[in-house]
PDB file of C-alpha atoms in Angstrom:
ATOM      1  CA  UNK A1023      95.523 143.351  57.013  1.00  0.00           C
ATOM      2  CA  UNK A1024      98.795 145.853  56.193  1.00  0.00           C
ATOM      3  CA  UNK A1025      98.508 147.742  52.913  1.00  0.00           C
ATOM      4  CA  UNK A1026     100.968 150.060  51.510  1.00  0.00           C
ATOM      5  CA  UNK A1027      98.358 152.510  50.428  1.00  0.00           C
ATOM      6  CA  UNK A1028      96.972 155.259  51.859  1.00  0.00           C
ATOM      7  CA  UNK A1029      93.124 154.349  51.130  1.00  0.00           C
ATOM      8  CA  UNK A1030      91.098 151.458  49.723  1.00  0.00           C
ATOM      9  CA  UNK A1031      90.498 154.000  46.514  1.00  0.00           C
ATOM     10  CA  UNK A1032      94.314 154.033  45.697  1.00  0.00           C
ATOM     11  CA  UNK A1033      94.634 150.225  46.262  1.00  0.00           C
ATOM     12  CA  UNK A1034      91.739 149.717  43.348  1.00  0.00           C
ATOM     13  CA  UNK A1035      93.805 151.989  41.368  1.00  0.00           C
ATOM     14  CA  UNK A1036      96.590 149.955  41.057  1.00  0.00           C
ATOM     15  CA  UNK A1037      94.787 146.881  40.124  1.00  0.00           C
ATOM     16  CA  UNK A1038      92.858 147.901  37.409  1.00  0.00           C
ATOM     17  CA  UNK A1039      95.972 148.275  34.733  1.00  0.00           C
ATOM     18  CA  UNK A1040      96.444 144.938  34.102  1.00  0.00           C
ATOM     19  CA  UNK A1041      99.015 144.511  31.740  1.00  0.00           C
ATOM     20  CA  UNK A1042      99.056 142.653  28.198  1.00  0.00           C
ATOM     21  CA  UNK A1043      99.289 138.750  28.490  1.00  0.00           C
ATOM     22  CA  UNK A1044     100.872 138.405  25.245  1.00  0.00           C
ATOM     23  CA  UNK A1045     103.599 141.109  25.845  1.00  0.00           C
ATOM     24  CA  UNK A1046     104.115 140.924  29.235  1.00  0.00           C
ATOM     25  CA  UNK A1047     106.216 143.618  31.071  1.00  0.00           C
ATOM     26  CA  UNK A1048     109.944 142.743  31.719  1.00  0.00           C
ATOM     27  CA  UNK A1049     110.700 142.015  35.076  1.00  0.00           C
ATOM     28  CA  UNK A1050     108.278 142.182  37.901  1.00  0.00           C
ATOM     29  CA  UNK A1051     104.862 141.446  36.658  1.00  0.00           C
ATOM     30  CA  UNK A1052     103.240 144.741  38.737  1.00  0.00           C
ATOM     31  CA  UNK A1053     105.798 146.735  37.899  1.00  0.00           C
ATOM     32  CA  UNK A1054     103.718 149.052  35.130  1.00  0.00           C
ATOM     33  CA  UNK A1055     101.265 149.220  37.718  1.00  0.00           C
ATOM     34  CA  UNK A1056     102.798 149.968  41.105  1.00  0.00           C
ATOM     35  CA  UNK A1057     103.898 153.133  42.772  1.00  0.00           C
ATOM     36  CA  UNK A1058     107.086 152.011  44.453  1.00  0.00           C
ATOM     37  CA  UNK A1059     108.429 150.708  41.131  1.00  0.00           C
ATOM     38  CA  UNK A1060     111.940 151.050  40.820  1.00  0.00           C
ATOM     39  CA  UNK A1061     114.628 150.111  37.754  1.00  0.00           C
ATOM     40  CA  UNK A1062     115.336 146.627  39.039  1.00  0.00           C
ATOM     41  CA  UNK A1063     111.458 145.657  39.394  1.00  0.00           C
ATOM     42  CA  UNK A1064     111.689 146.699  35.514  1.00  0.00           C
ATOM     43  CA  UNK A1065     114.638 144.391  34.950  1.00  0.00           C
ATOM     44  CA  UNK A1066     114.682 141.240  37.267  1.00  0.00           C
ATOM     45  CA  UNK A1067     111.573 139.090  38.648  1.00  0.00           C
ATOM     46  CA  UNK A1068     111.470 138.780  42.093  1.00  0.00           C
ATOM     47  CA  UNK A1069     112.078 135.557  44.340  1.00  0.00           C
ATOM     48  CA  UNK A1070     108.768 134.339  46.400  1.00  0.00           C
ATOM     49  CA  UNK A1071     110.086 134.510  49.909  1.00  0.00           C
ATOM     50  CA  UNK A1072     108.749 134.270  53.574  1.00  0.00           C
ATOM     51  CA  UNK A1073     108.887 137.981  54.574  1.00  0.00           C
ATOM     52  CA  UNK A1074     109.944 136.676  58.319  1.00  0.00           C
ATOM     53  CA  UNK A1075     111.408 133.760  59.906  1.00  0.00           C
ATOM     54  CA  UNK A1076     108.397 131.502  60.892  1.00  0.00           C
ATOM     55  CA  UNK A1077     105.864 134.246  60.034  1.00  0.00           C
ATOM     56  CA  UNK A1078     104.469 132.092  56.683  1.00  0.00           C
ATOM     57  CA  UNK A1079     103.643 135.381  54.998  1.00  0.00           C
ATOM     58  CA  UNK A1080     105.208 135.126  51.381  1.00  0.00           C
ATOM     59  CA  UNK A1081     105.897 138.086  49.248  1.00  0.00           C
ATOM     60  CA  UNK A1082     107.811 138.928  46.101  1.00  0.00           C
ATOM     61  CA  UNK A1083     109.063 142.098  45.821  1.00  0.00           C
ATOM     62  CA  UNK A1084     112.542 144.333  45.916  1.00  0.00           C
ATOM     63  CA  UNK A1085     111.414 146.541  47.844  1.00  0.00           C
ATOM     64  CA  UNK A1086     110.526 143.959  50.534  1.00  0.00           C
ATOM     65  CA  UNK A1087     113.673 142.684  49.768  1.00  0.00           C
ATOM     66  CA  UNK A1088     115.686 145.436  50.251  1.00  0.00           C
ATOM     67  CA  UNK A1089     114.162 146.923  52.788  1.00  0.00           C
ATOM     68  CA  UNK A1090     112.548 149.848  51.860  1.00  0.00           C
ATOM     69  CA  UNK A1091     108.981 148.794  52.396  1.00  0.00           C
TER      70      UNK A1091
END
């Protein structure tokens, strides 16, 4: 599978801060915990899309969006 991470290590990383359930973050829910964060993933939840045409991978991110990953 495609990761954005350099090493299985750094992936764990970023899934053990799991944020509060009763205050949760604004925005994005992995926001407080990824690297790529940027100030809209802080201020808007992203839309569950199919990353290509036909391709039936889903993914909800800016980034994605936007192109920059």
């Amino acid at each position: 599978y495609t990761t954005l991470f350099r090493s299985r290590s750094e992936e764990r990383r970023v899934g053990k801060s799991v944020p509060s359930l009763i205050h949760p973050p604004t925005g994005c829910p992995f926001n407080t915990r990824c690297p790529f964060a940027k100030d809209i993933c802080r201020q808007e939840i992203p839309y569950l899309k199919e990353k290509a045409p036909g391709s039936g991978h889903l993914t909800a991110c800016h980034l994605v969006d936007s192109g920059e990953i």
